[in-house]
Short mmCIF file of C-alpha atoms in Angstrom, two decimals:
data_model
loop_
_atom_site.label_atom_id
_atom_site.label_comp_id
_atom_site.label_asym_id
_atom_site.label_seq_id
_atom_site.Cartn_x
_atom_site.Cartn_y
_atom_site.Cartn_z
CA LYS A 916 18.85 -57.46 76.10
CA ILE A 917 22.11 -58.70 74.59
CA GLN A 918 24.19 -56.57 76.96
CA ASP A 919 22.12 -57.70 79.96
CA ALA A 920 22.78 -61.32 79.04
CA ILE A 921 26.53 -60.61 78.80
CA ASP A 922 26.58 -58.73 82.12
CA ASN A 923 24.56 -61.40 83.94
CA GLY A 924 26.30 -64.38 82.38
CA THR A 925 23.05 -65.74 80.95
CA CYS A 926 22.38 -66.97 77.43
CA LEU A 927 20.04 -65.72 74.74
CA PRO A 928 18.40 -68.96 73.59
CA TRP A 929 17.44 -68.95 69.91
CA GLN A 930 14.54 -71.12 68.78
CA GLN A 931 14.49 -72.14 65.12
CA PRO A 932 11.29 -70.54 63.72
CA TRP A 933 10.85 -73.13 60.96
CA ASP A 934 10.55 -76.90 60.66
CA SER A 935 12.85 -79.08 58.57
CA ARG A 936 10.90 -81.12 56.05
CA ASN A 937 13.43 -83.71 54.91
CA ALA A 938 16.53 -83.21 57.02
CA PRO A 939 17.65 -86.33 58.93
CA ILE A 940 16.31 -86.23 62.48
CA ASN A 941 16.81 -87.98 65.79
CA HIS A 942 13.99 -90.46 66.31
CA THR A 943 13.75 -89.80 70.06
CA THR A 944 14.12 -86.01 70.27
CA LEU A 945 12.73 -85.21 66.77
CA LYS A 946 15.51 -82.63 66.40
CA ALA A 947 17.04 -82.22 62.95
CA TYR A 948 20.75 -82.88 62.49
CA ARG A 949 22.71 -79.88 61.24
CA GLY A 950 26.00 -78.86 59.66
CA VAL A 951 28.18 -81.55 58.11
CA ASN A 952 25.83 -84.20 59.53
CA LEU A 953 23.50 -83.42 56.61
CA TRP A 954 26.13 -85.00 54.36
CA LEU A 955 26.85 -87.90 56.69
CA LEU A 956 23.24 -89.07 57.00
CA GLU A 957 20.41 -89.88 54.59
CA TYR A 958 17.78 -87.23 53.96
CA GLY A 959 14.34 -88.12 55.29
CA HIS A 960 15.71 -90.83 57.63
CA GLU A 961 15.51 -91.09 61.42
CA TYR A 962 18.34 -92.20 63.71
CA VAL A 963 18.94 -93.26 67.31
CA SER A 964 22.10 -93.48 69.36
CA TRP A 965 23.10 -96.74 71.06
CA ASN A 966 21.95 -95.42 74.45
CA GLN A 967 18.60 -94.37 72.99
CA LEU A 968 18.21 -97.78 71.37
CA CYS A 969 18.90 -99.55 74.68
CA ASP A 970 16.33 -97.31 76.42
CA LEU A 971 13.72 -98.12 73.76
CA GLN A 972 14.39 -101.84 74.19
CA LYS A 973 13.66 -101.55 77.92
CA HIS A 974 10.11 -100.48 77.11
CA ASN A 975 9.55 -102.66 74.06
CA ARG A 976 11.11 -106.12 73.67
CA ASP A 977 10.22 -106.12 69.96
CA VAL A 978 12.79 -103.38 69.26
CA LYS A 979 15.83 -105.15 67.81
CA LEU A 980 18.80 -104.01 65.72
CA ARG A 981 19.10 -106.29 62.68
CA LYS A 982 22.25 -108.37 62.44
CA GLY A 983 24.87 -106.81 60.18
CA SER A 984 23.50 -103.25 60.53
CA LYS A 985 26.20 -100.59 60.44
CA ALA A 986 26.44 -97.47 62.55
CA HIS A 987 26.62 -93.98 61.07
CA ILE A 988 28.81 -91.22 62.47
CA VAL A 989 27.41 -87.83 63.53
CA VAL A 990 29.65 -85.06 64.82
CA TYR A 991 29.28 -82.26 67.35
CA PHE A 992 31.49 -79.17 67.06
CA SER A 993 31.77 -76.36 69.61
CA PHE A 994 34.21 -74.26 71.61
CA LYS A 995 35.34 -74.48 75.22
CA LYS A 996 37.22 -71.90 77.24
CA GLY A 997 40.87 -72.49 78.17
CA GLN A 998 43.99 -70.70 79.37
CA LYS A 999 47.19 -69.94 77.47
CA ASP A 1000 50.50 -68.43 78.59
CA VAL A 1001 51.28 -65.26 76.59
CA MET A 1002 54.00 -62.66 76.99
CA ASN A 1003 52.75 -59.09 77.31
CA GLU A 1004 54.45 -55.94 76.03
CA HIS A 1005 56.51 -55.73 79.25
CA GLY A 1006 57.94 -59.22 78.80
CA VAL A 1007 55.83 -60.71 81.59
CA VAL A 1008 54.07 -64.02 81.04
CA GLU A 1009 50.32 -63.77 81.66
CA GLN A 1010 47.36 -66.10 81.46
CA LYS A 1011 45.05 -65.33 78.56
CA GLU A 1012 41.60 -66.84 78.18
CA ILE A 1013 41.13 -68.50 74.79
CA GLU A 1014 38.43 -70.48 73.02
CA ILE A 1015 39.52 -73.99 72.09
CA PRO A 1016 37.60 -75.72 69.28
CA PHE A 1017 36.67 -79.34 69.90
CA LEU A 1018 34.99 -82.05 67.86
CA ARG A 1019 33.16 -85.09 69.17
CA TYR A 1020 31.57 -87.91 67.24
CA TYR A 1021 28.78 -90.34 68.04
CA ASN A 1022 27.49 -93.53 66.46
CA VAL A 1023 23.83 -93.62 65.46
CA TYR A 1024 21.66 -96.24 63.78
CA ASP A 1025 19.08 -95.80 61.05
CA ILE A 1026 15.66 -96.92 62.31
CA ALA A 1027 15.21 -98.56 58.90
CA ASP A 1028 17.64 -101.17 60.29
CA ILE A 1029 15.70 -101.61 63.53
CA ASP A 1030 12.67 -103.85 63.95
CA GLY A 1031 9.79 -102.60 66.07
CA LEU A 1032 10.18 -98.85 65.45
CA ILE A 1033 7.71 -96.68 63.53
CA PRO A 1034 8.87 -93.35 62.02
CA ARG A 1035 7.85 -90.36 64.12
CA ARG A 1036 8.68 -87.48 61.76
CA PRO A 1037 5.91 -84.88 62.06
CA GLN A 1038 4.40 -83.80 58.74
CA ILE A 1039 3.51 -80.15 59.25
CA ASN A 1040 2.72 -77.57 56.60
CA TYR A 1041 1.69 -74.18 57.94
CA GLU A 1042 -0.72 -71.98 55.99
CA HIS A 1043 -0.22 -68.21 55.91
CA LYS A 1044 -1.68 -65.24 54.10
CA PRO A 1045 1.30 -63.36 52.60
CA VAL A 1046 1.53 -59.59 53.08
CA GLU A 1047 1.42 -58.16 49.58
CA GLU A 1048 3.58 -55.11 50.33
CA ALA A 1049 6.26 -57.29 51.92
CA GLU A 1050 6.23 -59.78 49.05
CA ASN A 1051 6.52 -56.98 46.48
CA LEU A 1052 9.37 -55.33 48.38
CA ILE A 1053 11.48 -58.50 48.33
CA GLN A 1054 10.62 -59.40 44.73
CA ASN A 1055 11.40 -55.91 43.45
CA TYR A 1056 14.79 -56.04 45.19
CA ILE A 1057 15.65 -59.45 43.74
CA ASN A 1058 14.59 -58.35 40.26
CA ARG A 1059 16.58 -55.12 40.50
CA GLU A 1060 19.90 -56.61 41.61
CA ASN A 1061 21.69 -58.25 38.70
CA GLY A 1062 22.96 -61.75 39.51
CA LEU A 1063 21.22 -62.06 42.89
CA ARG A 1064 19.14 -65.26 43.24
CA LEU A 1065 16.55 -66.30 45.82
CA GLU A 1066 16.10 -70.01 46.53
CA PHE A 1067 13.77 -71.87 48.88
CA ASN A 1068 14.85 -75.02 50.68
CA ASP A 1069 13.27 -77.80 52.77
CA GLY A 1070 14.26 -76.32 56.11
CA ASN A 1071 18.01 -76.92 55.84
CA GLY A 1072 18.74 -73.39 57.09
CA ALA A 1073 18.74 -69.72 56.18
CA TRP A 1074 21.85 -68.11 54.71
CA TYR A 1075 23.36 -65.77 52.15
CA SER A 1076 26.39 -66.81 50.08
CA PRO A 1077 28.49 -63.80 48.95
CA ALA A 1078 30.53 -66.01 46.61
CA MET A 1079 27.46 -67.32 44.75
CA ASP A 1080 25.28 -64.26 45.43
CA VAL A 1081 22.45 -66.55 46.53
CA ILE A 1082 19.88 -66.13 49.30
CA SER A 1083 18.47 -69.42 50.57
CA VAL A 1084 15.67 -69.68 53.14
CA PRO A 1085 13.12 -72.36 54.10
CA SER A 1086 9.86 -72.22 52.17
CA LEU A 1087 6.98 -70.25 53.70
CA ASP A 1088 4.92 -73.32 54.66
CA LEU A 1089 7.66 -74.49 57.05
CA PHE A 1090 7.47 -71.36 59.22
CA LYS A 1091 5.23 -71.14 62.26
CA SER A 1092 4.28 -67.54 61.45
CA TYR A 1093 4.48 -65.21 58.46
CA SER A 1094 6.27 -62.54 60.51
CA GLU A 1095 9.09 -64.98 61.35
CA TYR A 1096 9.30 -65.99 57.68
CA PHE A 1097 9.55 -62.42 56.43
CA SER A 1098 11.99 -61.29 59.12
CA THR A 1099 14.25 -64.26 58.27
CA LEU A 1100 14.07 -63.51 54.54
CA ALA A 1101 14.64 -59.79 55.16
CA HIS A 1102 17.67 -60.62 57.35
CA GLU A 1103 19.31 -62.56 54.50
CA CYS A 1104 18.39 -59.87 51.96
CA VAL A 1105 20.16 -57.25 54.10
CA HIS A 1106 23.24 -59.51 54.16
CA SER A 1107 23.16 -59.50 50.35
CA THR A 1108 23.45 -55.70 50.27
CA GLY A 1109 26.97 -56.13 51.66
CA ASN A 1110 28.22 -57.91 48.53
CA SER A 1111 31.22 -56.34 46.76
CA LYS A 1112 29.00 -55.47 43.77
CA ARG A 1113 26.67 -53.47 46.08
CA LEU A 1114 27.75 -51.75 49.32
CA ASN A 1115 30.96 -53.80 49.64
CA ARG A 1116 30.40 -54.10 53.39
CA ILE A 1117 31.16 -57.79 54.03
CA LYS A 1118 34.87 -57.99 54.87
CA SER A 1119 34.97 -61.32 56.68
CA THR A 1120 32.72 -64.37 56.95
CA ALA A 1121 34.85 -65.96 59.67
CA PHE A 1122 32.56 -67.16 62.46
CA HIS A 1123 33.27 -65.60 65.90
CA SER A 1124 35.07 -62.61 64.33
CA ASN A 1125 34.18 -58.99 65.15
CA ASP A 1126 33.32 -58.30 61.50
CA TYR A 1127 30.96 -61.29 61.47
CA SER A 1128 29.23 -60.11 64.66
CA LYS A 1129 28.81 -56.58 63.31
CA GLU A 1130 27.40 -57.91 60.05
CA GLU A 1131 24.84 -60.01 61.96
CA LEU A 1132 23.70 -56.90 63.84
CA VAL A 1133 23.45 -54.95 60.59
CA ALA A 1134 21.28 -57.69 59.08
CA GLU A 1135 19.02 -57.98 62.13
CA ILE A 1136 18.55 -54.22 62.51
CA GLY A 1137 17.83 -53.98 58.78
CA SER A 1138 15.28 -56.78 59.09
CA CYS A 1139 13.51 -54.91 61.90
CA MET A 1140 13.39 -51.78 59.74
CA LEU A 1141 11.88 -53.68 56.81
CA CYS A 1142 9.29 -55.31 59.07
CA ALA A 1143 8.31 -51.88 60.38
CA GLU A 1144 8.16 -50.50 56.82
CA CYS A 1145 5.72 -53.26 55.83
CA GLY A 1146 3.67 -53.11 59.04
CA ILE A 1147 4.71 -56.60 60.18
CA ASP A 1148 4.75 -57.31 63.91
CA ASN A 1149 8.04 -59.03 64.67
CA GLN A 1150 7.96 -58.96 68.48
CA ALA A 1151 8.32 -62.75 68.62
CA THR A 1152 11.38 -62.50 66.40
CA ALA A 1153 12.86 -59.71 68.53
CA ASP A 1154 12.42 -61.80 71.68
CA ASN A 1155 14.10 -64.70 69.89
#
């Protein structure tokens, strides 16, 4: 599926399988802000851009930004393709395609500073029946590996930190299904096996690098194996 997407020039859209409980969100789209924006905005608050505010005012004259309210900055970081002149081994200048990082920023306003708006944050807590074999597998691994810690967060993201030897994933009640919860947790656990005190596999954490890409495949394949071992259907995760 990945190769087909590359060959056909299509994308593999990833849908976040969990909800964010307290992350700052956009009032209009209900999407949570990510990355450094989590440090730029207040947890649990909702924000709108100036254009969104103007659109809301068209439909409701009671919506007004209070005098003296200050805007907050949110940033968007990505890459765009570009061309660069490089000299090949024969001394001939050629055009090479490169990825150019770019950063944009936007001003947003806290709806706490806007009259006429009611918070829209959905309060969802999913209930699941944990799979005992899967829970025991993870717990036995955590207990066995000296120094490795497992933490649960409010939906801020799923990651493994080699430097701190910490696995952090959203809590179970934020996931739409148990299979997506376990496959996410298993993915991060497989990452942790690459620590220098274990298999010493993680050579680089630089995003977009070949080593990073290979490590992501290792973690995802390992997650699929663990799901199969515990009899957990992860077809939805595979499609994602």
